[in-house]
Structure formats: structure tokens, C-alpha cells
mmCIF file of C-alpha atoms and ligand atoms in Angstrom:
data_model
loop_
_atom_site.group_PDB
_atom_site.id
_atom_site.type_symbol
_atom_site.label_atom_id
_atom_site.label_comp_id
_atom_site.label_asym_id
_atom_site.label_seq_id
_atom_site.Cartn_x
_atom_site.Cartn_y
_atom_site.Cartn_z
ATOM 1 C CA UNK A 1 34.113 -55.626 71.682
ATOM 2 C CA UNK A 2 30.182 -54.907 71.829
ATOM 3 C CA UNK A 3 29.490 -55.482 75.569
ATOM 4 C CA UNK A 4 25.876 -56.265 76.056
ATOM 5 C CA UNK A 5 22.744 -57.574 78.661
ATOM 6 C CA UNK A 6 20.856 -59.904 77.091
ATOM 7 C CA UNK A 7 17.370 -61.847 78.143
ATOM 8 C CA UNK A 8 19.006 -66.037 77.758
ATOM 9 C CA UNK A 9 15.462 -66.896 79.838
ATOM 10 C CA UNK A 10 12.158 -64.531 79.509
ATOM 11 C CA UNK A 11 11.875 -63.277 83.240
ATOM 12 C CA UNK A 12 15.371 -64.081 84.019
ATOM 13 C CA UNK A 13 18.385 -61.684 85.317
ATOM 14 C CA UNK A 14 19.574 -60.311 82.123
ATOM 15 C CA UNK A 15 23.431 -61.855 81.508
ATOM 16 C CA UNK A 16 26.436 -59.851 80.866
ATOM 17 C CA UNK A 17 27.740 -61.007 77.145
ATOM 18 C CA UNK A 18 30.735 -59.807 74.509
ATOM 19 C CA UNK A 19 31.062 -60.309 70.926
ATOM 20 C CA UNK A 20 33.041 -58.636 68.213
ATOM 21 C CA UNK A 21 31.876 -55.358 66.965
ATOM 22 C CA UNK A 22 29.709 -55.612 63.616
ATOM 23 C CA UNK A 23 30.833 -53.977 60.900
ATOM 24 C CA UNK A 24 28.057 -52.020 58.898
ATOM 25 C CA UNK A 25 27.009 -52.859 55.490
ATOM 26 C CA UNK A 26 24.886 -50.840 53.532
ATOM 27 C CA UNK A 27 22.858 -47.791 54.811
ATOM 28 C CA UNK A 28 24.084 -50.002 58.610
ATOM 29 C CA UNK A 29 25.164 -47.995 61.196
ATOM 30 C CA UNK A 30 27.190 -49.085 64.162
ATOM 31 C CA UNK A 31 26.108 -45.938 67.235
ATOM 32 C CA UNK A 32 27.970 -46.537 70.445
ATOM 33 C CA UNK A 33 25.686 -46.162 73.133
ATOM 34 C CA UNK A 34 25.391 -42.956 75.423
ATOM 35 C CA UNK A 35 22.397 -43.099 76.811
ATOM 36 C CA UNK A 36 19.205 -45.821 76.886
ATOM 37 C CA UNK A 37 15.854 -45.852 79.102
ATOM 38 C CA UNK A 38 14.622 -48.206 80.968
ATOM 39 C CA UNK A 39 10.540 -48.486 79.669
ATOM 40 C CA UNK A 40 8.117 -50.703 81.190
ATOM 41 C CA UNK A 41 7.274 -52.200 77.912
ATOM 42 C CA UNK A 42 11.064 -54.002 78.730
ATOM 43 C CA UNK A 43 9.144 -55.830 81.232
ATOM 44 C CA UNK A 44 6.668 -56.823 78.917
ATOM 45 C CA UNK A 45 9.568 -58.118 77.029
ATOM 46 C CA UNK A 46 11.213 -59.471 79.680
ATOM 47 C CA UNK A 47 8.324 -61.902 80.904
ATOM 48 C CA UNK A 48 8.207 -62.831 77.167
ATOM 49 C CA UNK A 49 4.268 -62.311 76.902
ATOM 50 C CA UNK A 50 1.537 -60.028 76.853
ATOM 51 C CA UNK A 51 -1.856 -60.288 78.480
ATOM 52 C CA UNK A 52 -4.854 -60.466 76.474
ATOM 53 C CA UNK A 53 -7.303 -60.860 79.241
ATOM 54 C CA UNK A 54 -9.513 -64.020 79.373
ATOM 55 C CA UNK A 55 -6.626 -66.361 79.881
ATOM 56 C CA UNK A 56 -4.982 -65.613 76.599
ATOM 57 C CA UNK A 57 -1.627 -64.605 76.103
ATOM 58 C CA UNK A 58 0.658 -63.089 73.008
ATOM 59 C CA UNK A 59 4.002 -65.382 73.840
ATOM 60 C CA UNK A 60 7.440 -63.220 72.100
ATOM 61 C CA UNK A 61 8.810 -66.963 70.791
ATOM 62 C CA UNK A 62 5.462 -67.376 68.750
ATOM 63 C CA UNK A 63 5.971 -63.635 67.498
ATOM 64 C CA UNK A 64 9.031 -63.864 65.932
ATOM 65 C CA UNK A 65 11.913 -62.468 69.047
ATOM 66 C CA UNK A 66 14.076 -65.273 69.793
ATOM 67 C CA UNK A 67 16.229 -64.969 72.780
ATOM 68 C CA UNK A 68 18.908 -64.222 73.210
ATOM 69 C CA UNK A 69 17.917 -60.808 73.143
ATOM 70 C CA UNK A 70 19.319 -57.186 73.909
ATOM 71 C CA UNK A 71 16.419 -55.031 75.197
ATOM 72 C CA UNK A 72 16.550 -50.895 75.312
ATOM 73 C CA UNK A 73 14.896 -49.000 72.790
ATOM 74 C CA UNK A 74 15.415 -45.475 73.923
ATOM 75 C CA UNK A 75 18.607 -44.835 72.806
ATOM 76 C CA UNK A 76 20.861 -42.075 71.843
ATOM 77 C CA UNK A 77 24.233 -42.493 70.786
ATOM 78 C CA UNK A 78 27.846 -41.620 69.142
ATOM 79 C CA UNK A 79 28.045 -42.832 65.585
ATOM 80 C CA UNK A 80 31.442 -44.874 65.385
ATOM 81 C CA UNK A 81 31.137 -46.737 61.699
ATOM 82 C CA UNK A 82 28.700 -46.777 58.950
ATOM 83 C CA UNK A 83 28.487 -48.168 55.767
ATOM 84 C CA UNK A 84 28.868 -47.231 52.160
ATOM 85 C CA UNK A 85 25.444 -46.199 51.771
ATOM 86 C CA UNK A 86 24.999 -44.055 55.006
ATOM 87 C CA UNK A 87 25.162 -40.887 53.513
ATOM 88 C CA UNK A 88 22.767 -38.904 56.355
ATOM 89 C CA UNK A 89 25.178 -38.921 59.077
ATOM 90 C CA UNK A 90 29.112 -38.785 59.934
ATOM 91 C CA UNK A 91 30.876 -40.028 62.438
ATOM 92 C CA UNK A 92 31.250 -38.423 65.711
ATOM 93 C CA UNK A 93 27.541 -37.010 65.293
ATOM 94 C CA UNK A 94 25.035 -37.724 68.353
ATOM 95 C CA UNK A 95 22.111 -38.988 67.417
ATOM 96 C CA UNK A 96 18.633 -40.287 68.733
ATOM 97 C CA UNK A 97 17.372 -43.333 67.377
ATOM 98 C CA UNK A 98 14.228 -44.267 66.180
ATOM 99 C CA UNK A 99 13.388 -48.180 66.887
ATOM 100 C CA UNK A 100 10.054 -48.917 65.508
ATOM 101 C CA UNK A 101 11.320 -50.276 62.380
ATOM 102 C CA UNK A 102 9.250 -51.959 60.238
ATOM 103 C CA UNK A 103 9.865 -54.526 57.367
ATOM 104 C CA UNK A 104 9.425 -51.735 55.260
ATOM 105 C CA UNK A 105 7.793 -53.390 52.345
ATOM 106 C CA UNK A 106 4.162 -54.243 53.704
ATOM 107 C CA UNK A 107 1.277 -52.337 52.910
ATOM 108 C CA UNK A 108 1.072 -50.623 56.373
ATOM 109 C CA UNK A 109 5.176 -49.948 56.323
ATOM 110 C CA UNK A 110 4.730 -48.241 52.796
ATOM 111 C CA UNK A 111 2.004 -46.236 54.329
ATOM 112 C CA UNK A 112 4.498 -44.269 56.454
ATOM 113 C CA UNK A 113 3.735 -46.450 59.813
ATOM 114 C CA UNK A 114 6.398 -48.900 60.287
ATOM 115 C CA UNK A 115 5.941 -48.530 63.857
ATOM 116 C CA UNK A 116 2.503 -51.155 63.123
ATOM 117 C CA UNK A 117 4.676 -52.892 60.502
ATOM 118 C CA UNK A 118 2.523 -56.233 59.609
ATOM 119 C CA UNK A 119 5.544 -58.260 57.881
ATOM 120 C CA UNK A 120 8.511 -59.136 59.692
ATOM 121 C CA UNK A 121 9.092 -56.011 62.110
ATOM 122 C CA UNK A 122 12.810 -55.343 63.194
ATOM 123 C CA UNK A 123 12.398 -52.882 66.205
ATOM 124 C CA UNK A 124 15.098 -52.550 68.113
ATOM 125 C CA UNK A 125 15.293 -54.278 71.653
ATOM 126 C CA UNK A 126 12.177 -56.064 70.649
ATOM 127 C CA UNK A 127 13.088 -58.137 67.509
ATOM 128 C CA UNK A 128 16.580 -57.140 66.579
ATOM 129 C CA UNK A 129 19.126 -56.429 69.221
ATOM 130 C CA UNK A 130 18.985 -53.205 71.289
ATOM 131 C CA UNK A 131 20.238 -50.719 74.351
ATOM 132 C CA UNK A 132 21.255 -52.179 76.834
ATOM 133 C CA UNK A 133 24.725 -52.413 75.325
ATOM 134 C CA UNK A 134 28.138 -50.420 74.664
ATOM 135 C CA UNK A 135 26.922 -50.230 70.848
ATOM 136 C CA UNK A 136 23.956 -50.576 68.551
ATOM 137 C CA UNK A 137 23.306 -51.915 65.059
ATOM 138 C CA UNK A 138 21.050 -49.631 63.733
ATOM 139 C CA UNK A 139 19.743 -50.972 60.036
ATOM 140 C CA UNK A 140 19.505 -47.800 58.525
ATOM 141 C CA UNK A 141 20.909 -43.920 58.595
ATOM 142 C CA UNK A 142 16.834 -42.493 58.106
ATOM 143 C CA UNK A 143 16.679 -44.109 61.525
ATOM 144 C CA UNK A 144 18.920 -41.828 63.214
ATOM 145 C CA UNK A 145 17.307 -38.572 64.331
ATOM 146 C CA UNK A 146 19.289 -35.051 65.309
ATOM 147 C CA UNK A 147 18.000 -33.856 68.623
ATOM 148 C CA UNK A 148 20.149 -30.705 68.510
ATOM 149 C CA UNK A 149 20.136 -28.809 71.793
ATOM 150 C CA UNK A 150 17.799 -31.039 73.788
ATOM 151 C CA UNK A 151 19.668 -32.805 76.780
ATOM 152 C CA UNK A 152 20.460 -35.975 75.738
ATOM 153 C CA UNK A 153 18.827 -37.915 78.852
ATOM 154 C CA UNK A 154 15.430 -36.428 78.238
ATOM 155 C CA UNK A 155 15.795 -37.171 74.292
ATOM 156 C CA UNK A 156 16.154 -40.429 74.911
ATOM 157 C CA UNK A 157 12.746 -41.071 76.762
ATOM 158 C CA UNK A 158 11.225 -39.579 73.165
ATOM 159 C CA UNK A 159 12.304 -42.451 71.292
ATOM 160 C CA UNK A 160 9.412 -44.157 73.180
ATOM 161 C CA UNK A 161 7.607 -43.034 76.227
ATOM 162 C CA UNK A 162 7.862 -39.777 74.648
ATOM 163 C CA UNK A 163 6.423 -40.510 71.325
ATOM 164 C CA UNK A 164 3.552 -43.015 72.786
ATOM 165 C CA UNK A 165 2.737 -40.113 74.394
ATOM 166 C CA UNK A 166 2.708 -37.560 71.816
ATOM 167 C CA UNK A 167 1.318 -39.759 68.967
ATOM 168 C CA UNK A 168 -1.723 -41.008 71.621
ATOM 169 C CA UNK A 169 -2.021 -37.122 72.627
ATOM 170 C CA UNK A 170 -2.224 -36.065 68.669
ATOM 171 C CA UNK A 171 -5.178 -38.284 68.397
ATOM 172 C CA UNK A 172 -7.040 -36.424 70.756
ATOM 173 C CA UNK A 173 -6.095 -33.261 68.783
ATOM 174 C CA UNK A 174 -7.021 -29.363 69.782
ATOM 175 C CA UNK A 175 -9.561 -29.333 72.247
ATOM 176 C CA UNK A 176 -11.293 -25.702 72.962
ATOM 177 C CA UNK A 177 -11.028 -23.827 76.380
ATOM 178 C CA UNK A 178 -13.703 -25.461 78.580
ATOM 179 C CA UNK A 179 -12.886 -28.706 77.563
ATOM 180 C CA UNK A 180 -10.925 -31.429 79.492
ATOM 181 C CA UNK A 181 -8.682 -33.573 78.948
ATOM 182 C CA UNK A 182 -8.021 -36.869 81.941
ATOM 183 C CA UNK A 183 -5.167 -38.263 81.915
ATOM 184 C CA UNK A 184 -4.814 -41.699 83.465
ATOM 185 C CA UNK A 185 -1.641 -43.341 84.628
ATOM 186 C CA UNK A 186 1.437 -41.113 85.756
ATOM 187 C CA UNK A 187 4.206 -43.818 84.797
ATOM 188 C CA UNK A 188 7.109 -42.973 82.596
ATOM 189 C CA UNK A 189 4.921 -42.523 79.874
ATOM 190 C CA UNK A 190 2.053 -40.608 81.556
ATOM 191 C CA UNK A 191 4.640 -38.063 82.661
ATOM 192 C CA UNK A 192 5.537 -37.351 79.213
ATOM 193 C CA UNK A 193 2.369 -37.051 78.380
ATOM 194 C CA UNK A 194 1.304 -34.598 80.979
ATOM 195 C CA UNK A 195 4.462 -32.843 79.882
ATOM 196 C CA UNK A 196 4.057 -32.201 76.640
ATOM 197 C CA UNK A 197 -0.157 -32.296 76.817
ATOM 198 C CA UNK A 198 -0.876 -28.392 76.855
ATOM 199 C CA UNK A 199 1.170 -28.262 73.886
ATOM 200 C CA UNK A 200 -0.343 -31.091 72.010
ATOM 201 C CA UNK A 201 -3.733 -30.592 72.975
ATOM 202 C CA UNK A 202 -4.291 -26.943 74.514
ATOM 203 C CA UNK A 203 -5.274 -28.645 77.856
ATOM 204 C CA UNK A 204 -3.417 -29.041 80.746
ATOM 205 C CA UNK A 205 -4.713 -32.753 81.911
ATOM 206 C CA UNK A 206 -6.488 -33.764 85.098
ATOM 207 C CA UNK A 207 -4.535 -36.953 85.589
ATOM 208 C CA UNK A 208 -5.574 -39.932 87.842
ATOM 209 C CA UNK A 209 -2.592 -42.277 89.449
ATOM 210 C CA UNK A 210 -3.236 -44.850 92.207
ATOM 211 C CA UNK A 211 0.530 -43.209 93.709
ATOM 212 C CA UNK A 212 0.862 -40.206 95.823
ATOM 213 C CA UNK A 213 4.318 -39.646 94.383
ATOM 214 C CA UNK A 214 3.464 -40.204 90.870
ATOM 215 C CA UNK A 215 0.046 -37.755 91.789
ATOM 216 C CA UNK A 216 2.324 -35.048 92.636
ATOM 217 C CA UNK A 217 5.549 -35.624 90.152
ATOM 218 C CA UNK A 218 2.179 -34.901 87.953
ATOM 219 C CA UNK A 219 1.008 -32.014 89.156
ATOM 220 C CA UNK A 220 4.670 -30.419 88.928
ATOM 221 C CA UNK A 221 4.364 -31.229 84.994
ATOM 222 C CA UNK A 222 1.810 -29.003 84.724
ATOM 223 C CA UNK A 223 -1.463 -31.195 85.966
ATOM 224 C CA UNK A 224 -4.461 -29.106 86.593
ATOM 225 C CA UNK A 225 -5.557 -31.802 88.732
ATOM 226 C CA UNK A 226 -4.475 -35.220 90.263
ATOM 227 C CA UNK A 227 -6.961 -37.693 91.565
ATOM 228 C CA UNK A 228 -6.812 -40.952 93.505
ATOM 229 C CA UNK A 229 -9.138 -43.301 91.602
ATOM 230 C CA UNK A 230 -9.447 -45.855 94.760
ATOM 231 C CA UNK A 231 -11.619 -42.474 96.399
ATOM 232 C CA UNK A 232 -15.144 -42.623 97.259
ATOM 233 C CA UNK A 233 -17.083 -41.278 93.900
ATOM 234 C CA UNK A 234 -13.660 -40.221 92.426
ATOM 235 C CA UNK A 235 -15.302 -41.229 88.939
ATOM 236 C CA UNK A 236 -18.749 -39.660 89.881
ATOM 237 C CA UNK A 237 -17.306 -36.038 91.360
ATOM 238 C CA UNK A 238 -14.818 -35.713 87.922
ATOM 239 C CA UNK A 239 -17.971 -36.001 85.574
ATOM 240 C CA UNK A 240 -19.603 -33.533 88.146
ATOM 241 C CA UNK A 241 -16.860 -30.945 87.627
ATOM 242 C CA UNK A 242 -15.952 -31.331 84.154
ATOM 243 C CA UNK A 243 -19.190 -32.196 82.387
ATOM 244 C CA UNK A 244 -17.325 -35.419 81.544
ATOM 245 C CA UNK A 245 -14.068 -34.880 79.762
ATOM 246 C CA UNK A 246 -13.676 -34.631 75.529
ATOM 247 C CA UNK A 247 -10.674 -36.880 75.446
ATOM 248 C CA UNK A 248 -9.206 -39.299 77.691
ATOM 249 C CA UNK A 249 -5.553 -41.055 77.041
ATOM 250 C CA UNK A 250 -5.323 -44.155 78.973
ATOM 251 C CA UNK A 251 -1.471 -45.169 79.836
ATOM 252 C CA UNK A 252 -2.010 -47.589 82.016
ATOM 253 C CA UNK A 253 -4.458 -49.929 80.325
ATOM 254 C CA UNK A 254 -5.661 -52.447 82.897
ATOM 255 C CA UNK A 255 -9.703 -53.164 82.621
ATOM 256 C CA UNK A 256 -9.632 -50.397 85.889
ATOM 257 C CA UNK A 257 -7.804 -47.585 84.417
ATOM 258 C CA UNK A 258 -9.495 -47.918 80.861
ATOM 259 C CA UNK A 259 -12.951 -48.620 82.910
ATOM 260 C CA UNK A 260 -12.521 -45.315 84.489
ATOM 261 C CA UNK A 261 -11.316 -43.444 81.485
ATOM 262 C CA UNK A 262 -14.329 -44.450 79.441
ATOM 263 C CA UNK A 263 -16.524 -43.698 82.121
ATOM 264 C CA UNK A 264 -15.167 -40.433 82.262
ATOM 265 C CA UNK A 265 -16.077 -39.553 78.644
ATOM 266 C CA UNK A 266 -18.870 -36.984 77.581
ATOM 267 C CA UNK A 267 -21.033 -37.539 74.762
ATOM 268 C CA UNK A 268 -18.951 -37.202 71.903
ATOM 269 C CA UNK A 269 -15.674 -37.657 73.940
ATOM 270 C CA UNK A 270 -12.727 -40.116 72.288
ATOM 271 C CA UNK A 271 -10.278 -42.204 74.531
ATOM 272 C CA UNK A 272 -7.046 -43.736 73.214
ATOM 273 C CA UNK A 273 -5.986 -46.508 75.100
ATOM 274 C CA UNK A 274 -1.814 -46.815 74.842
ATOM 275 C CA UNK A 275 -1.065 -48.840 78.160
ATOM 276 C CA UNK A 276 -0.356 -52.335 78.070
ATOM 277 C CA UNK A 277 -1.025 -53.883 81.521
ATOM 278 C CA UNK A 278 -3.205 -56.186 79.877
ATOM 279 C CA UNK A 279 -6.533 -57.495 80.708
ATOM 280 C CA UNK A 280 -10.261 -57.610 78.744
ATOM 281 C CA UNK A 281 -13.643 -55.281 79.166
ATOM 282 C CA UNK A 282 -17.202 -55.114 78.218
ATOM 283 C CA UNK A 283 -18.653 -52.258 76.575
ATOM 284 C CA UNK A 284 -21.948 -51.977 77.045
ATOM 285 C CA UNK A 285 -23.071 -51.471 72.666
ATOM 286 C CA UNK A 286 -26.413 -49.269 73.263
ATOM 287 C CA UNK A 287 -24.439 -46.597 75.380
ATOM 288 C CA UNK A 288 -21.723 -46.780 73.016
ATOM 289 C CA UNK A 289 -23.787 -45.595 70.346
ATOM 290 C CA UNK A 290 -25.857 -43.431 71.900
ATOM 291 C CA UNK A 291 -23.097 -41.530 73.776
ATOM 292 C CA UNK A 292 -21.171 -41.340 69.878
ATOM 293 C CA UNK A 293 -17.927 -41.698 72.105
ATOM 294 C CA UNK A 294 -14.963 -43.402 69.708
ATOM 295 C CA UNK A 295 -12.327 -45.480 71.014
ATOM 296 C CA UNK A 296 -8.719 -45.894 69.453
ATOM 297 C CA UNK A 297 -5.666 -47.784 69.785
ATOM 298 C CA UNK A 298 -2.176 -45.728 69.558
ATOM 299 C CA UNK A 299 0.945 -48.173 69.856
ATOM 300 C CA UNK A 300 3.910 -46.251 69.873
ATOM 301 C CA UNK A 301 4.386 -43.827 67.084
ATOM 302 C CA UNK A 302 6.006 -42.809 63.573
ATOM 303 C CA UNK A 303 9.179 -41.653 62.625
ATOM 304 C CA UNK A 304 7.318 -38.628 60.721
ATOM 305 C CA UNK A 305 5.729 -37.983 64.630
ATOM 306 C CA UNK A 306 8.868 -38.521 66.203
ATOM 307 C CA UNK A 307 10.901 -35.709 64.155
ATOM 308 C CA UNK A 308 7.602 -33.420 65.170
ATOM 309 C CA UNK A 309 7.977 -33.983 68.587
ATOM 310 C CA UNK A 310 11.677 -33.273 68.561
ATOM 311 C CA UNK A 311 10.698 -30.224 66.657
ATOM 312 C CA UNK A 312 8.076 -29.327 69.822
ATOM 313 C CA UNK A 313 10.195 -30.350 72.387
ATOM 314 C CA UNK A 314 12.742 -27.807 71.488
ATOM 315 C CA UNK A 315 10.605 -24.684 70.163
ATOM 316 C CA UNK A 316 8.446 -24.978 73.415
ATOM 317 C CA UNK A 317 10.935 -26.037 75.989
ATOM 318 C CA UNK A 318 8.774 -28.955 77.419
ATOM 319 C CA UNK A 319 9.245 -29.989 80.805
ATOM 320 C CA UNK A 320 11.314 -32.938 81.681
ATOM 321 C CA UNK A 321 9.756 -35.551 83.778
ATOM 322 C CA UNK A 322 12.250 -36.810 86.761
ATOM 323 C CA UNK A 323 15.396 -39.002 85.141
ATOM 324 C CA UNK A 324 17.747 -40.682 86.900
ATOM 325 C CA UNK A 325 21.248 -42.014 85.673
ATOM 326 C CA UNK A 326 22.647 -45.098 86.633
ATOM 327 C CA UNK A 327 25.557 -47.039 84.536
ATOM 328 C CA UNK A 328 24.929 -50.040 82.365
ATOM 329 C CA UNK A 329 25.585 -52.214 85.035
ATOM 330 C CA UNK A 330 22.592 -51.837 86.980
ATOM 331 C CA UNK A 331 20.350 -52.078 84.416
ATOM 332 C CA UNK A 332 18.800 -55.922 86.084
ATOM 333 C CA UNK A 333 18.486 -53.646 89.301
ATOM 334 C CA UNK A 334 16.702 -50.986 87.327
ATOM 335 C CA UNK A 335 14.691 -53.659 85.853
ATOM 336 C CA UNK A 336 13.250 -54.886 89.034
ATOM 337 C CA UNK A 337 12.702 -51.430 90.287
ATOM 338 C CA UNK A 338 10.265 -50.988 87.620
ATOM 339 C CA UNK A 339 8.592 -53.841 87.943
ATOM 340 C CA UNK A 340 7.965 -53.005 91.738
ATOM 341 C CA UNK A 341 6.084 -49.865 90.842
ATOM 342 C CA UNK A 342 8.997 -48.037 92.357
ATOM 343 C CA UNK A 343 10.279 -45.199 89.905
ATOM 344 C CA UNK A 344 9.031 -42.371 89.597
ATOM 345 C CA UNK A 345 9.966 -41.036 85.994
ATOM 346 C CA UNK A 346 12.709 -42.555 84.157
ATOM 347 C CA UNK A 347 16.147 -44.593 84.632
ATOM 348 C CA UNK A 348 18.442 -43.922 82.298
ATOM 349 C CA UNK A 349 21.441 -46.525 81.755
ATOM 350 C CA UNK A 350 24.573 -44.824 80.669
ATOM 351 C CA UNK A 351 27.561 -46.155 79.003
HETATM 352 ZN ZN1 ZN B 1 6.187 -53.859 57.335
HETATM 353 ZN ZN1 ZN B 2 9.121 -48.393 75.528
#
């Protein structure tokens, strides 16, 4: 039996469910489930809607996920059946999977980024049924990924807080010595992020968190720097120091965070905003241009990106941000943990 938690209402206790096991067809393949992280984009999810600022909203049952639903879309896992066309893994093998699938025949899919897929996407715990179950569907071998030595708990985080991260951090690119990079938000993504950000970047971050704990779980990562934004001229005195910084990643993305980010930039600086709070901004257009600061957008990230980070994580030995392991079972109480603000790093359901 496949023994799952599924969303029946948006914002409801997820409800225990059993149906049979699928049997893959195709390049299918059925992974039972080892480990899958709890991500705050599962309480996007779970509300059902996104905020656009302004009063408008991005509802999931206008966008295609119909409920029921089985969140989770950091998973690793045991493959236990695959079908006739699977011919990239066996059974037995451990594997990472890669959600972000795509419809894989749109223009942006055939472009290599099926994470941004603009046909009919099939991500996994979004669209087509996910993690938070004893096994997964996964549509395709190429989605599987071999994580070789890297502890299984921390390679689960990189199927997305991981590679948000390192994807957002890539944009940024090699800055020089002298030049700083801000971090802002020290959630389950930010943590990866200041994890892995001296290897992506060159920089160790200054990060800003409105939480003590999450200030220092930061500045054991490797944070040059941790700063409470709510301080008197917190903004002013980082300019001061730094000359304003030459790239800023935004994980939080509320109008605050991204407001102090952007404020933060130097002339010529770029921020990529990843978090998904929700919320609106003005930009004031003359100080746009004249400061030649860019702005991007970084949702998720590629399977291309993902194999690279794997590759980084395990030639560099990057630091692993605090995980926790708790069964299956507690994933509603893990759910409104997050939601609370109170984790720092990552749950991790096991199975
Ligand atoms: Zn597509
Ligand atoms: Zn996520």
C-alpha cells in the first residue's frame, strides 16, 4: 500500500490516506521514501495561494493543483519498481530526486529550464503527488539524481532549499575580495545559502534575520556578519561599512526584506529576490537607472544546477545547516511549526 498525507482542504490538517501501489510504466519510477523536508514553500501550498501584494492573489485551483494533494518535494529515496524504459537506475539504488518537472515540450522546458516550465508543469508535491508518503511516483529515471557519499538528510534539503539557494547565489556569480555580499533571511533556505555562499560566490555573506537564533545558526555557517534589521540605522551603518554591497540575495521576500536588500546595493550592485512571503514595492525609476543596479527573479533551479551543486557539495564538504528528524507522522505538527517561525533549519520526515 502507498501510505500518504494529503491536503483534502488548502489550510487544513493534512489526512492520513492508502491506496494501492502504482505500478510504473515507461521511463516511471516507483522510489519508496527515506527521507523528505519540510520547506516553507509547503505552506504556500498548503494555504492554496500566493500573495501578490495589492490585494491580489495566485489561487493553486486556478493554477492547475487540484486537491487532493501529497506535498514534499525534497525527497530521497529507495528505488522499488521501474518501468521498461528506466534504464538509468536499478533497484535498490538511493537516489535524490529532482521535482521541478516541467511539461517538457514548451519552449522554456526545451531550453533546459523545466523548473519555469510554461505548459502544464508536473512538479512533484506541487502538481503531481509528492513526499509526504511511504512511496513516490517519479515520471521519469533523468529525474533521479546519485548523491553518492553525501548524508542523505542534508541531500534532501538540495532538492529545493538547497538549489534555490545555489541557483539564486550563481546569479550573483564571483565577486572580488573587497566586495560584499548581504544575505537576507536565515530560514531553511537562507541557511543553505550562507552555507554554500563562499563557495558559490567567494564571499562569506553578511546576513540580516529579524531572529536571534536564526542570527547565530548563521554566523556558525560561516556568516561574516549577522544583523538585526529592526536596529536603529541597521540599513544606514551596513552601507557605511561595506560601501554598499555588489550582490544581495533576498530569501525572504516581503516588501521589508527586499526594501532593505535593494537599499543595500552599490552602484552597479544586482539583487535576486527568491523568497516568497509575498507583498508589492515601488522602485523609485530615476535611481534605478542612475545607480545601474539590476534586479532578477530566481525560482528554484535546474536539474543541470542541481547535479552541480551535488558535485560542490561533495568536493568542498559544505556545511550542513541544523536538521532535525521526525517520522512521517508528525509531519501536520512539523507543518505548523514552520508556519510559527519556529525552526531553525530543517525537519526532515522519515519513513
Ligand atoms: Zn514546459
Ligand atoms: Zn521548497
Amino acid at each position: 500500500m502507498l501510505r500518504s498525507y494529503q491536503v483534502a482542504e488548502f489550510a487544513k490538517p493534512l489526512v492520513a490516506s492508502e491506496s494501492p501501489l502504482p505500478e510504473p510504466t515507461g521511463a516511471q519510477v516507483l522510489v519508496k521514501m527515506e527521507r523528505c523536508g519540510v520547506c516553507h514553500s509547503d505552506l504556500h501550498i498548503w494555504d492554496g495561494y500566493w500573495d501578490l501584494g495589492g490585494g491580489k492573489k495566485i489561487v493553486a485551483a486556478n493554477n492547475g493543483s487540484l486537491l487532493p494533494l501529497t506535498m514534499g518535494h525534497e525527497i530521497v529515496g529507495t528505488v522499488v519498481a521501474k518501468g521498461p524504459e528506466a534504464s538509468n537506475v536499478e533497484i535498490g539504488q538511493r537516489r535524490l530526486i529532482f521535482p521541478w518537472i516541467g511539461c517538457g515540450s514548451c519552449a522554456v522546458c526545451q531550453s533546459g529550464a523545466e523548473h519555469l516550465c510554461a505548459g502544464k508543469a508536473q512538479a512533484l508535491g506541487v502538481f503531481l503527488n509528492g513526499g509526504f508518503a511511504s512511496h513516490v511516483l517519479v515520471p521519469a529515471d533523468r529525474y533521479l539524481v546519485d548523491y553518492g557519499s553525501l548524508n542523505t538528510e542534508l541531500a534532501c534539503t538540495y532538492a529545493c532549499s538547497g538549489l534555490t539557494a545555489y541557483s539564486a547565489l550563481k546569479k550573483i556569480g564571483k565577486l572580488p575580495d573587497g566586495q560584499s555580499l548581504l544575505i537576507v533571511g536565515a530560514g531553511g533556505v537562507g541557511l543553505n545559502g550562507i552555507a554554500m555562499a563562499k563557495a558559490v560566490t567567494g564571499q562569506a555573506p553578511i546576513v540580516v534575520d529579524l531572529d536571534p537564533a536564526k542570527r547565530e545558526a548563521a554566523l556558525k555557517l560561516g556568516a561574516k556578519d549577522a544583523i538585526d534589521p529592526r536596529a536603529e540605522g541597521a540599513g544606514k551603518a551596513l552601507v557605511k561599512a561595506t560601501g554598499g554591497v555588489a550582490g544581495a540575495v533576498d530569501f525572504a521576500g516581503s516588501p521589508q526584506s527586499f526594501e532593505f536588500a535593494y537599499g543595500a546595493l552599490r552602484k552597479g550592485g544586482h539583487l535576486v529576490s527568491v523568497g516568497l512571503l509575498g507583498g508589492q514595492t515601488t522602485i523609485s525609476l530615476p535611481l534605478l537607472v542612475m545607480k545601474g543596479v539590476s534586479i532578477s527573479g530566481s525560482y528554484v533551479g535546474s536539474l543541470v544546477e542541481l547535479k552541480e551543486l551535488i558535485t560542490l557539495a561533495q568536493q568542498q564538504h559544505l556545511p550542513a545547516l541544523p536538521i532535525e528528524v521526525r517520522p512521517l507522522d508528525a509531519v501536520n505538527g512539523a507543518l505548523e511549526q514552520l508556519k510559527a517561525g519556529g525552526v531553525v533549519g530543517r525537519i526532515v520526515l522519515s519513513n
